[in-house]
RNA sequence: GGGCCCGUAGCUCAGCCAGGAUAGAGCGCUGGCCUCCUAAGCCAGUGGUCGGGGGUUCAAAUCCCCCCGGGCCCGCCA
């Protein structure tokens, strides 16, 4: 492999050869020569594939520019054609009803691809940013009170994929998990352990699963207790209608409770017995105070022990998913080390400070009267932000207050220029409040450079999930199911493989199927996760792409076996256009650097998924067309095909890796 | 009541931000293809009032307005 500096052709050069860039430059220059300034990006965005191969490969509605800039279409077209004709990668240019179409010279494209591949090897196609940034990606950050489920999985896969993608783009990325150990939910979970008389999770169970059960039992029993008190009061006050309504609520809670009891009757009864005659609400508040103010060292130790145990479970699950986290930030640290106190102090002195409902709050609404700030933050016209309460009357802080402190830490501790928070869309208001609060407190840059990467919920058909009630399908179960289905497939399709390989393939394929389907849908869209569909190993799935990769590997292995060497200096590039299947494949690979850059710069991993589907599709079509590689007698043609397989394999492998999927040599 | 997101083929989704050429995939369904580098594959067929209505435009799935349906948010919860 030659040195990067010695490269004659790089992926960046390939990027500039893609139809999008070529056409954008040509049109932009032609317009410029007519005295009109149009940004290349404006043109680039509307380049599209030609609907009919007779028109060409890619085209752009040129008439629109002629009209909107009052220049003659014929004049503009002829200048654009002149500009594009001098580009070797452009084979021909023509206009068809208002569109300008180009046909790509596949041989020139293929040469560029192969030369860039030879120079960059594994780094092929992953064009480095000219402005590398320090970026923090916070993701997953599940409350440590129950196991990770499918919704957390979407978060983890998006976060991990973004991190890998941005790293590949040349940024320096750190991933962080916000350990929420100070919320009310944690206190409920700890309360359950106290009621059960347990100091730790039994050693024979996965800790997050056990903790999830204790949490659900405790939450449900506490809610029942609370509701019973309310019912008594309603009855006494003769509010019959309300009473009946609440009674139905109680019924449903009792049904949840009995389902929970089935999972561990002994544990359930112990907690139920202990909670009798207590006031759970008061007990839980007391625990929260004891923890936040560190009033009772045994309580503090219990909180920390149980949260740590839950995190152990998370780590195990995430490892199985192929997700890693660089730093685990405990919320409590922010309070105990005084970062939160500083925020409160700053807030008190701030001109935005108000007293709202007798509590310290920030009135953020005035910030929104600045239209440019509004625009930068993407706040809609009539949107009003309610005052943000920072401190309860008992002096304890709130989640959002601590999140403000955390946001500052994420920037300040790392020197990051950008922080991306992968957080559920339902937290939109909270995330906006945090950004506004940062600005109000004098951290303008932080407020503007923090991105809420919002994703919608994952629906499981026919189920309603609830952590508090213990109704969820754990990610562990889902992965196990995916792998077991994959294992059946391997058994069916490749019985000849040794067991150890079958296991490895099944594990990789099952995990890949889950990851792939979770990032395939754009984040702001709700995703319906149908276990069967995700594990339906056909087109549009990880196994389909993995299979294409395995086939490419198989060709190269077969070539090696037969002693066929690739002579890089004897490649017949003209072979690229010899049949439409080869040509289509070359043209699609040519687009890779462009798609990669777009996916990274616009934070759209789903573009990579769509690209991979198409690449695997084109490769499989070519593969099955009978245009054999190893049986090709003509050396120039054989060298071309071998080189193409190498490049395709590399692109498949790189992109799968960005998606956190391990490419397989066989399956 | 106010705000945000989503609505495209029976199902799951691209395309919408940056308006243009007969609206694309996959699954499903029907029918084919293993003496040939892995059939987790390939080929052919089937399927759409782009939620509805109005407007802007030479041109609207895409932009604007109204309405309908689904989800979410508007806590001294997280």
XYZ file of C-alpha atoms (C1' of nucleotides) in Angstrom:
745
model
C 0.000 0.000 0.000
C 1.483 3.320 -0.983
C 1.621 6.343 1.282
C -1.379 8.633 1.328
C 0.756 11.536 0.230
C 1.887 9.559 -2.768
C -1.673 8.861 -3.868
C -2.390 9.987 -7.370
C -6.097 9.597 -6.824
C -7.890 9.885 -3.488
C -11.459 9.359 -2.382
C -11.800 13.093 -2.304
C -11.006 13.096 -6.018
C -13.591 10.383 -6.567
C -16.051 12.519 -4.610
C -15.463 15.351 -7.061
C -16.076 12.980 -9.958
C -19.565 11.963 -8.862
C -22.348 13.134 -11.176
C -23.683 15.388 -8.403
C -20.460 17.337 -8.159
C -19.621 17.277 -11.853
C -23.004 18.585 -12.924
C -23.140 21.139 -10.115
C -19.754 22.544 -11.134
C -20.631 22.591 -14.802
C -23.937 24.367 -14.340
C -22.560 26.755 -11.775
C -19.708 27.763 -14.098
C -21.956 28.136 -17.091
C -24.219 30.423 -15.083
C -21.243 32.360 -13.824
C -20.098 32.954 -17.388
C -23.523 34.470 -17.966
C -23.079 36.722 -14.955
C -25.260 34.757 -12.558
C -24.039 33.494 -9.204
C -25.548 30.201 -8.061
C -23.975 28.089 -5.349
C -22.815 24.669 -6.405
C -24.744 23.152 -3.526
C -27.996 24.524 -4.881
C -27.453 22.653 -8.110
C -26.003 19.570 -6.452
C -29.173 19.017 -4.422
C -31.414 18.676 -7.438
C -29.272 16.368 -9.529
C -31.077 13.085 -9.894
C -30.904 9.832 -11.774
C -32.359 9.962 -15.255
C -35.659 8.106 -15.437
C -34.809 6.661 -18.802
C -31.363 5.334 -19.769
C -31.877 6.806 -23.227
C -31.607 10.283 -21.682
C -28.386 9.535 -19.820
C -27.366 8.507 -16.296
C -27.953 11.679 -14.299
C -29.676 14.912 -15.015
C -30.766 18.273 -13.717
C -33.761 20.482 -14.640
C -31.703 23.163 -16.283
C -34.696 25.119 -17.588
C -35.517 26.144 -14.027
C -32.227 28.069 -13.762
C -32.668 29.621 -17.159
C -36.116 30.857 -16.179
C -35.400 31.953 -12.633
C -32.286 33.882 -13.672
C -33.676 35.206 -16.930
C -31.058 33.701 -19.166
C -31.746 31.938 -22.434
C -32.119 28.188 -22.060
C -30.243 27.450 -25.275
C -27.388 29.717 -24.262
C -27.168 28.204 -20.796
C -27.391 24.670 -22.136
C -24.669 25.132 -24.715
C -22.322 26.699 -22.149
C -23.004 23.911 -19.688
C -22.441 21.283 -22.331
C -19.165 22.959 -23.249
C -18.047 23.001 -19.633
C -18.994 19.381 -19.056
C -17.550 18.065 -22.303
C -14.039 18.787 -21.120
C -14.505 16.441 -18.150
C -13.078 12.995 -18.950
C -15.624 11.288 -16.700
C -18.430 12.729 -18.798
C -19.007 10.597 -21.859
C -21.801 12.634 -23.376
C -24.204 15.434 -22.535
C -27.597 16.167 -23.967
C -30.776 18.017 -23.174
C -34.165 16.361 -23.104
C -37.265 18.449 -22.444
C -35.702 21.058 -20.252
C -33.320 18.656 -18.542
C -29.612 18.391 -19.022
C -28.416 14.795 -18.847
C -24.964 13.325 -18.722
C -23.749 9.874 -19.469
C -20.840 8.782 -17.311
C -17.720 7.300 -18.824
C -17.612 4.077 -16.826
C -14.002 3.300 -17.752
C -12.783 6.636 -16.395
C -14.883 6.162 -13.277
C -13.594 2.639 -12.756
C -9.989 3.756 -13.076
C -10.482 6.462 -10.481
C -12.168 4.033 -8.106
C -9.473 1.410 -8.418
C -6.625 3.892 -8.058
C -8.179 5.487 -4.991
C -8.782 2.043 -3.540
C -5.163 1.047 -4.158
C -3.945 4.145 -2.380
C -6.323 4.188 0.535
C -7.181 0.541 1.045
C -9.400 0.185 4.075
C -10.024 3.894 4.220
C -11.468 3.919 0.730
C -14.415 6.230 0.244
C -14.413 7.711 3.707
C -13.534 11.273 2.785
C -12.075 13.164 5.730
C -13.617 16.415 6.807
C -11.632 19.543 6.062
C -12.842 20.937 9.357
C -12.471 18.141 11.915
C -14.324 18.824 15.153
C -14.361 17.544 18.679
C -17.793 16.052 19.105
C -19.520 14.523 22.099
C -22.316 12.077 21.399
C -24.483 11.322 24.390
C -26.656 8.311 23.834
C -28.733 5.578 25.482
C -28.684 7.150 28.958
C -31.451 4.833 30.155
C -32.603 5.171 33.736
C -30.905 2.419 35.706
C -34.157 0.978 37.038
C -34.971 -1.637 34.428
C -33.313 -3.557 31.597
C -32.795 -1.983 28.187
C -35.685 -2.540 25.817
C -36.319 -1.985 22.115
C -36.688 1.803 22.466
C -33.306 2.090 24.175
C -31.963 -0.109 21.406
C -32.964 2.437 18.778
C -31.240 5.119 20.800
C -28.097 3.041 21.288
C -27.881 2.026 17.630
C -28.427 5.574 16.398
C -25.899 6.994 18.838
C -23.291 4.351 18.223
C -23.725 4.576 14.448
C -23.477 8.371 14.495
C -20.317 8.131 16.557
C -18.745 5.614 14.160
C -19.836 7.646 11.149
C -18.472 10.926 12.479
C -15.198 9.263 13.434
C -14.913 7.818 9.943
C -15.442 11.353 8.655
C -12.380 12.421 10.596
C -13.929 14.023 13.660
C -12.776 13.219 17.127
C -15.711 11.708 18.927
C -16.389 10.820 22.516
C -19.497 8.896 23.538
C -21.099 9.438 26.909
C -23.849 7.832 28.927
C -25.657 9.976 31.480
C -26.261 7.876 34.563
C -29.421 9.186 36.071
C -28.971 8.062 39.656
C -30.727 10.944 41.341
C -34.204 10.848 39.928
C -37.338 9.845 41.683
C -37.469 6.540 39.818
C -34.185 5.429 41.333
C -35.521 6.168 44.781
C -38.560 3.996 44.040
C -36.298 1.139 42.986
C -34.069 1.504 46.066
C -37.163 1.704 48.239
C -38.211 -1.680 46.867
C -34.928 -3.255 47.877
C -35.259 -1.797 51.349
C -38.791 -3.128 51.667
C -37.662 -6.551 50.463
C -34.833 -6.465 52.975
C -32.251 -6.874 50.248
C -28.881 -5.137 50.132
C -27.969 -6.345 46.678
C -29.157 -8.269 43.651
C -29.001 -12.059 44.017
C -25.958 -13.420 42.234
C -27.794 -15.911 40.020
C -29.743 -13.390 37.936
C -28.912 -10.674 35.432
C -28.919 -7.632 37.708
C -30.818 -5.218 35.458
C -33.591 -7.761 34.973
C -33.990 -8.294 38.706
C -33.853 -4.577 39.386
C -36.510 -4.033 36.740
C -38.789 -6.461 38.511
C -38.267 -4.914 41.939
C -38.879 -1.489 40.442
C -42.082 -2.506 38.689
C -43.455 -4.298 41.747
C -42.638 -1.389 44.032
C -43.947 1.259 41.678
C -47.180 -0.609 41.098
C -47.756 -1.351 44.792
C -46.962 2.235 45.739
C -49.389 3.485 43.105
C -52.075 1.141 44.427
C -51.465 2.412 47.962
C -51.698 5.997 46.762
C -54.834 5.352 44.763
C -56.550 3.621 47.686
C -56.037 6.709 49.825
C -57.477 8.868 47.096
C -60.482 6.558 46.713
C -61.263 6.740 50.413
C -61.233 10.495 50.231
C -63.416 10.616 47.111
C -65.910 8.278 48.721
C -66.019 10.326 51.902
C -66.565 13.479 49.878
C -69.282 11.788 47.836
C -67.630 12.416 44.463
C -69.156 9.331 42.928
C -68.352 9.780 39.286
C -64.699 10.438 39.916
C -64.693 7.580 42.363
C -65.925 5.103 39.747
C -63.392 6.328 37.248
C -60.525 5.866 39.665
C -61.842 2.497 40.657
C -61.341 1.267 37.111
C -57.782 2.558 37.278
C -57.310 0.533 40.435
C -58.594 -2.584 38.680
C -56.015 -2.240 35.973
C -53.247 -1.658 38.523
C -54.288 -4.764 40.422
C -54.201 -6.756 37.210
C -50.651 -5.493 36.573
C -49.728 -6.411 40.123
C -50.962 -9.948 39.793
C -49.009 -10.380 36.572
C -45.921 -9.126 38.334
C -46.515 -11.468 41.265
C -46.437 -14.449 38.903
C -42.871 -13.607 37.946
C -41.611 -13.930 41.502
C -44.304 -14.569 44.146
C -41.908 -14.647 47.070
C -40.302 -11.321 46.222
C -43.649 -9.747 45.465
C -45.215 -10.870 48.744
C -42.271 -9.606 50.728
C -42.513 -6.128 49.254
C -46.321 -6.136 49.481
C -46.169 -7.144 53.141
C -43.617 -4.489 54.009
C -45.424 -1.667 52.236
C -48.643 -2.222 54.214
C -49.507 0.677 56.487
C -46.671 2.822 55.126
C -46.885 6.035 53.178
C -44.731 5.227 50.134
C -44.852 8.779 48.811
C -43.264 10.164 51.983
C -40.756 7.331 52.216
C -39.602 7.892 48.649
C -39.210 11.635 49.128
C -37.218 10.991 52.253
C -34.906 8.657 50.338
C -34.372 11.260 47.652
C -33.410 13.851 50.232
C -31.079 11.451 52.002
C -29.314 10.692 48.750
C -29.039 14.185 47.303
C -27.772 15.641 50.594
C -25.811 12.525 51.540
C -27.524 12.419 54.933
C -27.209 8.704 55.455
C -24.112 6.893 54.265
C -25.771 3.482 54.171
C -28.505 4.854 51.914
C -25.901 6.458 49.669
C -24.011 3.182 49.453
C -27.195 1.286 48.621
C -28.126 3.719 45.816
C -24.670 3.475 44.324
C -24.423 -0.276 44.635
C -27.762 -0.913 42.968
C -27.227 1.608 40.192
C -23.800 0.095 39.512
C -25.323 -3.343 39.321
C -27.911 -2.167 36.833
C -25.170 -0.585 34.742
C -23.352 -3.924 34.735
C -26.405 -5.366 33.065
C -26.547 -2.490 30.578
C -22.892 -2.928 29.705
C -23.374 -6.608 29.017
C -26.356 -5.982 26.753
C -24.638 -3.134 24.928
C -21.565 -5.260 24.375
C -23.771 -7.896 22.775
C -25.200 -5.184 20.521
C -21.708 -4.038 19.588
C -22.173 -0.674 21.272
C -19.467 0.889 23.382
C -19.519 3.940 25.604
C -16.425 5.998 26.424
C -17.569 7.741 29.600
C -20.260 7.101 32.172
C -21.252 10.334 33.864
C -23.037 10.063 37.180
C -25.659 12.684 37.771
C -24.945 12.712 41.504
C -21.388 13.851 40.832
C -22.734 17.061 39.336
C -24.578 17.813 42.543
C -21.946 16.728 45.031
C -19.072 18.411 43.237
C -20.964 21.662 43.208
C -21.551 22.114 39.495
C -25.299 22.230 40.047
C -24.835 24.681 42.940
C -22.934 27.019 40.643
C -25.777 26.901 38.160
C -28.272 27.800 40.864
C -26.044 30.663 41.993
C -25.689 31.973 38.455
C -29.415 31.621 37.936
C -30.246 33.661 41.033
C -28.112 36.528 39.764
C -29.428 36.242 36.248
C -31.814 38.836 34.833
C -33.988 35.922 33.772
C -34.472 34.773 37.367
C -38.049 34.797 38.617
C -40.019 33.316 41.441
C -42.618 31.016 39.984
C -45.042 29.074 42.184
C -42.854 30.126 45.108
C -39.818 28.427 43.597
C -36.617 29.627 41.907
C -37.161 29.602 38.155
C -35.872 31.013 34.871
C -38.250 32.881 32.628
C -36.891 32.006 29.210
C -39.644 33.506 27.108
C -37.930 36.920 26.639
C -35.058 35.198 24.812
C -37.515 34.149 22.146
C -38.382 37.715 21.249
C -35.109 37.749 19.320
C -36.177 36.401 15.901
C -32.674 35.434 14.842
C -32.125 33.393 17.984
C -35.525 31.841 17.503
C -34.547 30.844 14.039
C -31.178 29.437 15.097
C -32.873 27.278 17.707
C -35.632 26.286 15.339
C -38.432 27.485 17.588
C -41.790 27.850 15.806
C -43.672 31.149 15.652
C -46.327 31.058 18.357
C -44.362 28.796 20.643
C -44.247 29.663 24.309
C -41.816 28.241 26.791
C -43.119 27.950 30.332
C -40.898 29.169 33.187
C -38.348 26.569 34.147
C -38.348 25.714 37.852
C -34.831 24.942 39.025
C -35.280 24.014 42.662
C -38.007 22.356 44.708
C -39.202 24.015 47.897
C -37.318 21.424 49.936
C -34.129 22.580 48.214
C -33.579 19.506 46.067
C -32.936 20.043 42.383
C -34.798 18.898 39.307
C -33.761 16.814 36.371
C -33.579 19.748 33.979
C -31.435 21.770 36.391
C -28.944 18.957 36.591
C -29.104 18.550 32.812
C -28.043 22.184 32.385
C -25.026 21.474 34.559
C -24.328 18.310 32.609
C -24.477 20.142 29.300
C -21.823 22.553 30.477
C -19.662 19.663 31.637
C -19.977 17.917 28.283
C -18.590 20.980 26.514
C -16.112 22.225 29.072
C -14.548 18.916 30.040
C -13.819 17.891 26.468
C -13.391 21.198 24.668
C -16.073 19.946 22.275
C -17.352 22.237 19.552
C -20.492 20.181 19.220
C -22.584 18.049 21.506
C -25.147 15.680 20.037
C -27.775 14.359 22.417
C -29.560 11.276 21.190
C -32.723 11.650 23.216
C -36.360 10.692 22.641
C -38.487 13.241 20.783
C -40.851 13.519 23.740
C -38.115 15.484 25.516
C -38.164 18.265 22.926
C -39.372 20.937 25.305
C -36.904 19.930 27.986
C -34.033 20.001 25.508
C -35.098 23.406 24.259
C -35.313 24.674 27.815
C -31.798 23.454 28.509
C -30.451 25.239 25.442
C -32.291 28.421 26.329
C -31.089 28.202 29.909
C -27.502 27.851 28.720
C -27.929 31.014 26.687
C -29.630 32.815 29.546
C -26.758 31.933 31.854
C -24.143 33.221 29.442
C -23.204 30.060 27.605
C -24.313 31.200 24.170
C -21.966 28.906 22.232
C -23.012 25.852 24.195
C -26.658 26.619 23.710
C -26.257 26.997 19.973
C -23.958 24.042 19.434
C -25.943 21.464 21.322
C -28.033 19.354 19.013
C -31.044 17.384 20.144
C -30.988 14.340 17.896
C -34.611 13.454 18.449
C -35.953 10.040 17.592
C -39.488 8.745 17.785
C -40.646 5.759 19.730
C -40.447 2.169 18.624
C -43.788 0.405 18.467
C -44.164 -3.280 18.905
C -47.363 -4.299 17.158
C -50.048 -5.243 19.641
C -48.184 -4.226 22.756
C -48.079 -1.204 24.986
C -44.815 -0.931 26.851
C -44.436 0.368 30.376
C -41.355 0.259 32.545
C -43.276 1.117 35.699
C -45.528 -1.880 35.188
C -42.830 -4.212 33.983
C -44.431 -4.536 30.559
C -41.584 -4.671 28.049
C -39.646 -6.963 25.790
C -36.038 -6.722 26.864
C -33.311 -6.143 24.339
C -31.650 -9.295 25.674
C -34.696 -11.370 24.759
C -34.902 -9.742 21.368
C -31.246 -10.426 20.557
C -31.577 -14.009 21.730
C -34.605 -14.475 19.518
C -32.859 -12.900 16.533
C -29.863 -15.157 16.963
C -31.872 -18.265 17.404
C -33.772 -17.572 14.192
C -30.473 -16.867 12.454
C -29.101 -20.122 13.806
C -32.010 -22.044 12.285
C -31.270 -20.425 8.944
C -27.579 -21.290 9.069
C -28.474 -24.849 9.932
C -30.814 -25.017 6.969
C -28.597 -23.276 4.421
C -25.088 -24.215 5.394
C -25.223 -27.563 7.195
C -21.645 -28.250 6.129
C -20.140 -25.519 8.303
C -18.562 -26.495 11.619
C -20.680 -25.731 14.696
C -18.377 -23.000 15.945
C -18.682 -21.150 12.645
C -22.454 -21.642 12.632
C -22.647 -20.070 16.082
C -20.470 -17.178 15.064
C -22.492 -16.542 11.920
C -25.818 -16.813 13.746
C -24.692 -14.363 16.399
C -23.385 -11.880 13.864
C -26.402 -12.146 11.590
C -28.951 -11.892 14.401
C -27.311 -8.852 15.939
C -26.834 -7.254 12.548
C -30.489 -7.711 11.651
C -31.570 -5.831 14.760
C -29.072 -2.993 14.356
C -29.736 -2.580 10.665
C -33.493 -2.347 10.990
C -33.266 0.140 13.858
C -31.223 2.680 11.894
C -32.936 2.111 8.568
C -35.836 4.425 9.363
C -35.166 8.164 9.673
C -35.012 9.133 13.362
C -38.034 11.494 13.495
C -40.324 8.791 12.169
C -41.992 6.371 14.524
C -40.645 2.916 13.841
C -42.752 -0.199 13.867
C -40.532 -3.026 14.913
C -41.911 -6.261 13.687
C -39.637 -8.996 14.926
C -40.581 -11.233 12.023
C -39.860 -8.581 9.400
C -36.538 -7.577 10.883
C -35.521 -11.188 10.866
C -36.949 -11.890 7.446
C -33.594 -12.429 5.871
C -34.258 -11.200 2.396
C -33.654 -7.956 0.564
C -33.491 -4.751 2.547
C -31.920 -6.460 5.493
C -28.519 -6.882 7.070
C -28.319 -10.557 6.103
C -28.888 -9.637 2.455
C -25.967 -7.225 2.536
C -23.831 -9.598 4.578
C -24.531 -12.267 2.014
C -23.315 -10.039 -0.796
C -20.147 -9.430 1.205
C -19.684 -13.147 1.808
C -20.097 -13.765 -1.914
C -17.466 -11.168 -2.763
C -15.137 -12.797 -0.251
C -15.909 -16.160 -1.752
C -14.926 -15.015 -5.233
C -11.612 -13.704 -3.967
C -11.022 -16.889 -1.975
C -11.774 -18.998 -5.044
C -9.362 -16.913 -7.101
C -6.629 -17.404 -4.520
C -7.361 -21.124 -4.454
C -6.852 -21.298 -8.190
C -3.689 -19.267 -7.992
C -5.160 -16.341 -9.889
C -3.282 -13.143 -9.178
C -4.645 -9.671 -9.713
C -2.229 -7.755 -11.905
C -3.080 -4.157 -11.036
C -1.123 -2.816 -13.942
C -3.028 -4.929 -16.437
C -6.595 -3.858 -15.797
C -8.817 -3.443 -18.815
C -10.918 -0.499 -17.694
C -12.881 -0.474 -20.913
C -14.444 -3.671 -19.609
C -16.493 -1.534 -17.228
C -18.956 -0.583 -19.924
C -19.064 -3.971 -21.608
C -22.406 -4.875 -20.054
C -25.069 -2.835 -18.269
C -24.756 -4.749 -15.001
C -21.045 -4.007 -14.606
C -21.662 -0.447 -15.614
C -24.469 0.063 -13.103
C -22.294 -1.371 -10.352
C -19.368 0.907 -11.206
C -21.645 3.956 -11.298
C -23.131 3.131 -7.933
C -19.731 2.623 -6.325
C -18.673 5.948 -7.792
C -21.371 7.597 -5.670
C -20.120 6.079 -2.449
C -17.921 8.949 -1.227
C -20.721 11.393 -1.927
C -23.303 9.389 0.003
C -20.852 8.844 2.853
C -20.162 12.572 3.189
C -23.843 13.428 3.033
C -24.767 10.813 5.621
C -22.075 12.099 7.998
C -22.587 15.825 7.510
C -26.373 15.621 7.736
C -26.399 12.967 10.482
C -28.404 10.578 8.352
C -27.218 7.016 8.835
C -30.346 5.784 7.051
C -28.768 6.975 3.795
C -26.053 4.385 4.267
C -28.637 1.664 4.707
C -30.408 2.621 1.498
C -27.058 2.787 -0.297
C -26.039 -0.658 0.920
C -29.309 -2.229 -0.157
C -28.795 -0.935 -3.644
C -25.130 -1.910 -3.755
C -25.877 -5.463 -2.619
C -28.719 -5.581 -5.098
C -26.523 -4.534 -8.035
C -23.728 -6.826 -6.959
C -26.057 -9.815 -6.669
C -27.572 -9.112 -10.065
C -24.143 -8.985 -11.641
C -23.010 -12.050 -9.724
C -25.915 -14.189 -10.882
C -25.790 -12.948 -14.453
C -23.123 -15.486 -15.331
C -20.373 -12.929 -15.883
C -17.933 -15.116 -13.960
C -14.793 -13.676 -12.417
C -12.600 -16.701 -11.866
C -13.552 -18.307 -15.166
C -12.814 -15.200 -17.193
C -10.127 -16.204 -19.712
C -9.159 -12.691 -20.817
C -6.548 -11.402 -18.336
C -7.438 -7.716 -18.767
C -11.104 -8.464 -18.201
C -10.331 -10.755 -15.286
C -8.139 -8.137 -13.657
C -10.899 -5.600 -14.054
C -13.479 -7.886 -12.457
C -11.197 -8.853 -9.599
C -10.446 -5.217 -8.910
C -14.144 -4.386 -8.984
C -14.922 -7.173 -6.525
C -12.199 -5.857 -4.228
C -13.606 -2.346 -4.297
C -17.191 -3.482 -3.798
C -16.169 -5.708 -0.925
C -14.323 -2.830 0.699
C -17.287 -0.500 0.428
C -19.624 -3.145 1.850
C -17.237 -3.861 4.702
C -16.615 -0.192 5.545
C -20.252 0.716 5.546
C -21.330 -2.317 7.524
C -18.659 -1.433 10.073
C -20.010 2.086 10.365
C -23.377 0.522 11.110
C -21.709 -1.560 13.800
C -22.145 -4.738 11.815
C -19.234 -7.126 11.511
C -18.767 -8.210 7.882
C -18.690 -11.987 7.385
C -16.348 -13.908 5.083
C -18.843 -16.753 4.774
C -22.311 -17.576 5.885
C -56.999 24.964 24.540
C -51.717 25.728 22.480
C -47.414 23.428 20.146
C -44.381 19.515 17.724
C -43.841 14.940 14.834
C -46.012 11.424 11.515
C -49.807 10.030 7.431
C -47.023 7.544 0.086
C -49.001 0.013 -2.736
C -52.438 -5.147 1.698
C -47.653 -4.516 5.227
C -42.616 -1.959 6.301
C -40.356 2.195 4.249
C -37.442 5.898 0.279
C -38.602 10.458 -2.085
C -40.601 16.264 0.971
C -35.804 20.455 4.004
C -33.057 22.397 -1.553
C -40.810 21.972 -6.403
C -39.567 19.569 -12.258
C -38.881 14.016 -16.804
C -44.062 7.903 -16.818
C -44.137 8.335 -7.882
C -39.571 4.198 -6.152
C -37.744 -0.205 -3.077
C -38.547 -4.470 -0.077
C -42.138 -7.820 2.067
C -46.611 -10.366 0.529
C -49.051 -12.792 -3.608
C -48.549 -15.576 -8.809
C -45.182 -18.075 -12.164
C -40.170 -19.447 -13.435
C -34.348 -20.416 -12.532
C -29.305 -24.630 -8.938
C -24.044 -29.914 -14.248
C -21.766 -22.682 -13.578
C -17.348 -17.885 -8.188
C -22.548 -19.591 -1.789
C -30.332 -20.149 -4.290
C -29.845 -15.940 2.902
C -29.737 -15.452 -4.425
C -31.797 -14.187 -9.487
C -35.810 -13.340 -13.421
C -40.941 -12.151 -14.795
C -45.788 -10.619 -13.204
C -49.170 -8.260 -9.449
C -50.205 -3.825 -6.699
C -50.767 3.648 -5.443
C -57.499 8.896 -5.009
C -49.025 10.280 -2.367
C -54.952 11.215 4.459
C -58.962 15.094 2.382
C -59.981 20.018 0.407
C -58.388 24.728 -1.239
C -54.260 27.994 -2.876
C -49.259 29.496 -5.169
C -46.686 27.955 -9.834
C -45.430 26.885 -16.706
C -44.896 22.534 -13.067
C -46.932 20.200 -6.276
C -45.998 13.775 -2.889
C -42.654 18.181 -2.190
C -44.273 25.136 -0.726
C -48.749 27.937 1.914
C -53.783 27.693 4.383
C -57.895 24.785 6.412
C -59.631 20.041 7.903
C -59.287 14.592 9.280
C -56.576 10.445 11.611
C -52.387 8.551 14.853
C -48.361 9.666 18.382
C -46.009 13.042 21.739
C -45.316 17.552 24.801
C -47.359 21.746 27.717
C -45.112 18.647 36.084
C -41.761 21.515 42.528
C -41.583 13.685 37.039
C -37.420 11.962 34.382
